[in-house]
Coordinates of C-alpha atoms in Angstrom, one line a residue:
F1 CA -13.6 -10.3 12.0
G2 CA -10.9 -11.0 9.6
D3 CA -8.2 -13.4 9.2
A4 CA -5.2 -12.2 8.4
E5 CA -3.5 -15.7 7.5
S6 CA -5.7 -17.0 5.3
N7 CA -7.7 -13.7 4.2
L8 CA -10.4 -15.9 2.6
G9 CA -13.6 -14.3 4.5
L10 CA -14.4 -13.0 8.1
F11 CA -15.0 -15.0 11.1
F12 CA -18.0 -14.4 13.5
S13 CA -16.0 -14.1 16.5
P14 CA -12.0 -12.6 17.0
A15 CA -8.8 -15.0 16.7
G16 CA -7.6 -16.9 19.9
C17 CA -11.5 -16.9 21.6
A18 CA -10.7 -19.4 23.9
Q19 CA -14.6 -20.5 24.8
L20 CA -14.7 -21.4 21.1
F21 CA -14.1 -24.8 19.5
Q22 CA -15.1 -23.5 16.5
R23 CA -15.1 -20.3 14.8
P24 CA -18.1 -19.9 12.6
R25 CA -17.3 -18.5 9.0
A26 CA -20.5 -17.8 7.4
Y27 CA -20.7 -17.8 3.6
E28 CA -24.5 -18.9 2.6
D29 CA -27.5 -16.8 3.3
S30 CA -30.3 -17.9 5.5
A31 CA -33.5 -15.9 6.6
L32 CA -30.3 -12.7 6.5
P33 CA -28.0 -12.1 3.6
A34 CA -24.7 -14.1 4.5
A35 CA -22.7 -11.2 6.6
N36 CA -19.4 -12.3 3.9
G37 CA -22.2 -11.0 1.2
L38 CA -22.7 -8.0 2.8
A39 CA -19.0 -7.7 3.1
A40 CA -18.0 -8.1 -0.1
S41 CA -20.3 -5.8 -1.7
V42 CA -19.4 -3.0 1.0
L43 CA -15.7 -3.8 0.7
Q44 CA -16.4 -3.2 -3.7
R45 CA -17.8 0.0 -3.0
L46 CA -15.2 1.5 -0.5
A47 CA -12.5 0.8 -3.2
L48 CA -14.6 2.2 -5.4
I49 CA -15.1 5.8 -3.2
T50 CA -11.5 6.2 -1.7
G51 CA -9.3 4.5 -4.6
H52 CA -7.6 1.6 -2.4
Q53 CA -7.2 -1.5 -3.2
Y54 CA -7.0 -2.7 -0.1
F55 CA -10.8 -3.5 -0.2
I56 CA -10.9 -5.1 -3.6
K57 CA -8.6 -7.4 -2.1
A58 CA -10.7 -8.1 1.0
A59 CA -13.4 -8.8 -1.5
N60 CA -11.5 -11.2 -3.5
G61 CA -10.7 -13.0 -1.0
I62 CA -14.0 -13.5 0.3
F63 CA -15.0 -14.8 -2.9
Q64 CA -11.9 -16.8 -2.8
G65 CA -13.2 -18.3 0.6
A66 CA -16.5 -19.4 -0.6
W67 CA -15.9 -20.7 -4.3
Q68 CA -16.5 -24.1 -3.3
R69 CA -19.3 -23.9 -1.6
I70 CA -20.9 -21.6 -4.6
E71 CA -20.3 -23.9 -7.6
R72 CA -21.9 -26.7 -5.1
M73 CA -25.1 -24.8 -3.9
P74 CA -25.2 -21.3 -6.3
H75 CA -28.6 -20.7 -4.5
A76 CA -27.2 -21.1 -1.3
H77 CA -25.2 -17.7 -1.7
C78 CA -27.7 -15.2 -3.2
S79 CA -25.6 -12.4 -2.0
L80 CA -22.2 -13.5 -2.7
L81 CA -23.8 -13.9 -6.2
L82 CA -24.9 -11.0 -6.4
A83 CA -21.9 -9.0 -4.4
L84 CA -19.8 -10.8 -7.7
D85 CA -22.0 -9.2 -10.5
E86 CA -21.5 -6.4 -8.5
R87 CA -18.0 -6.4 -9.2
L88 CA -18.4 -7.6 -12.6
L89 CA -20.4 -4.9 -13.9
E90 CA -19.0 -1.8 -14.5
T91 CA -20.1 0.0 -11.4
Q92 CA -20.3 3.7 -10.2
V93 CA -20.5 5.6 -7.4
L94 CA -22.3 8.8 -7.9
I95 CA -22.1 11.5 -5.1
I96 CA -24.6 14.3 -5.4
V97 CA -23.6 17.7 -4.1
A98 CA -27.3 19.4 -3.4
D99 CA -28.3 21.8 -0.8
E100 CA -32.2 21.5 1.2
T101 CA -34.0 23.2 -2.0
Q102 CA -32.9 21.0 -4.6
R103 CA -31.7 18.4 -3.1
N104 CA -35.4 16.2 -4.4
D105 CA -35.2 17.1 -7.7
W106 CA -31.4 15.6 -7.8
Q107 CA -32.7 12.3 -6.0
R108 CA -36.0 12.0 -8.4
L109 CA -34.2 11.7 -11.2
L110 CA -32.7 8.6 -10.1
R111 CA -35.6 6.8 -8.9
E112 CA -36.7 7.6 -12.4
R113 CA -33.9 7.0 -14.2
F114 CA -32.7 3.7 -12.3
R115 CA -30.1 1.8 -13.7
P116 CA -28.0 -1.0 -12.2
G117 CA -24.6 -0.6 -11.1
V118 CA -24.7 2.8 -10.3
Y119 CA -24.7 3.9 -6.3
S120 CA -25.7 6.8 -5.4
F121 CA -24.8 8.7 -2.2
T122 CA -26.4 12.4 -1.7
V123 CA -23.9 14.9 0.7
N124 CA -24.0 18.8 1.2
R125 CA -21.0 20.9 0.5
E126 CA -19.7 20.6 4.3
Q127 CA -19.2 16.7 3.8
L128 CA -17.8 17.2 0.5
N129 CA -15.2 19.6 1.8
G130 CA -14.6 17.0 4.7
L131 CA -14.1 14.3 2.0
S132 CA -11.6 16.5 -0.1
S133 CA -9.5 17.5 3.3
K134 CA -8.9 13.9 3.9
G135 CA -7.3 13.3 0.6
F136 CA -10.4 12.2 -1.6
F137 CA -10.6 13.7 -5.7
E138 CA -7.3 15.1 -5.8
G139 CA -6.3 16.9 -8.3
E140 CA -10.2 17.0 -9.6
K141 CA -11.8 20.8 -9.7
M142 CA -15.3 20.2 -7.9
P143 CA -18.0 23.7 -8.7
E144 CA -17.3 26.2 -6.2
S145 CA -21.2 26.2 -6.3
G146 CA -24.3 25.5 -6.9
S147 CA -25.7 21.8 -6.8
F148 CA -24.0 18.8 -8.9
A149 CA -23.6 14.8 -8.9
F150 CA -19.6 13.7 -10.0
G151 CA -19.1 9.6 -10.6
I152 CA -16.0 7.7 -9.6
N153 CA -15.8 5.6 -12.0
R154 CA -13.8 1.6 -11.3
D155 CA -10.5 2.6 -13.3
G156 CA -10.5 6.0 -10.8
G157 CA -12.1 8.8 -13.4
I158 CA -14.3 11.1 -12.6
S159 CA -17.1 12.5 -14.5
L160 CA -18.6 15.6 -13.0
Y161 CA -22.2 16.7 -14.3
T162 CA -23.0 20.3 -13.8
S163 CA -26.4 19.8 -14.3
I164 CA -29.6 17.9 -14.2
D165 CA -29.9 17.5 -17.8
E166 CA -26.2 16.4 -18.1
L167 CA -26.6 13.6 -15.0
T168 CA -30.5 12.7 -17.3
A169 CA -28.1 11.9 -20.4
F170 CA -26.0 9.9 -18.5
L171 CA -28.6 7.8 -17.1
G172 CA -30.2 7.7 -20.7

């Protein structure tokens, strides 16, 4: 649950919950990654995909709320540090649009040519059309047939890869 007043991270309970004498907001990892670390990572990826800066502001609020704790005990905040590393890297979301027969070839390439900072999703054409109808990719010309991939860069630009060879060249 967010805090509209401070915007410095997420709580485990809603505001005004009368039964609680404290609202916990965990930044430190335990046996599981901290919820705020995972949320910061997801919010940044949502910002990349949607272009909405609200998500970046929310992730930045999490980093600001945790910063003093991270400085004191960095080893206890691995999920937040990974999210921060993701924030500072040149990140790209790669969306593969492929039918069942070619999907495995595109995904195999991504497994073989791992590249830090590239997060991939595979969708079919119907799912892509659903995103397009919601205003995503406005002004971008997507191929009308065949398999392809496109990357959404941090600056909002879109890179189109119409063949596995073009994607291979990008991944190196």
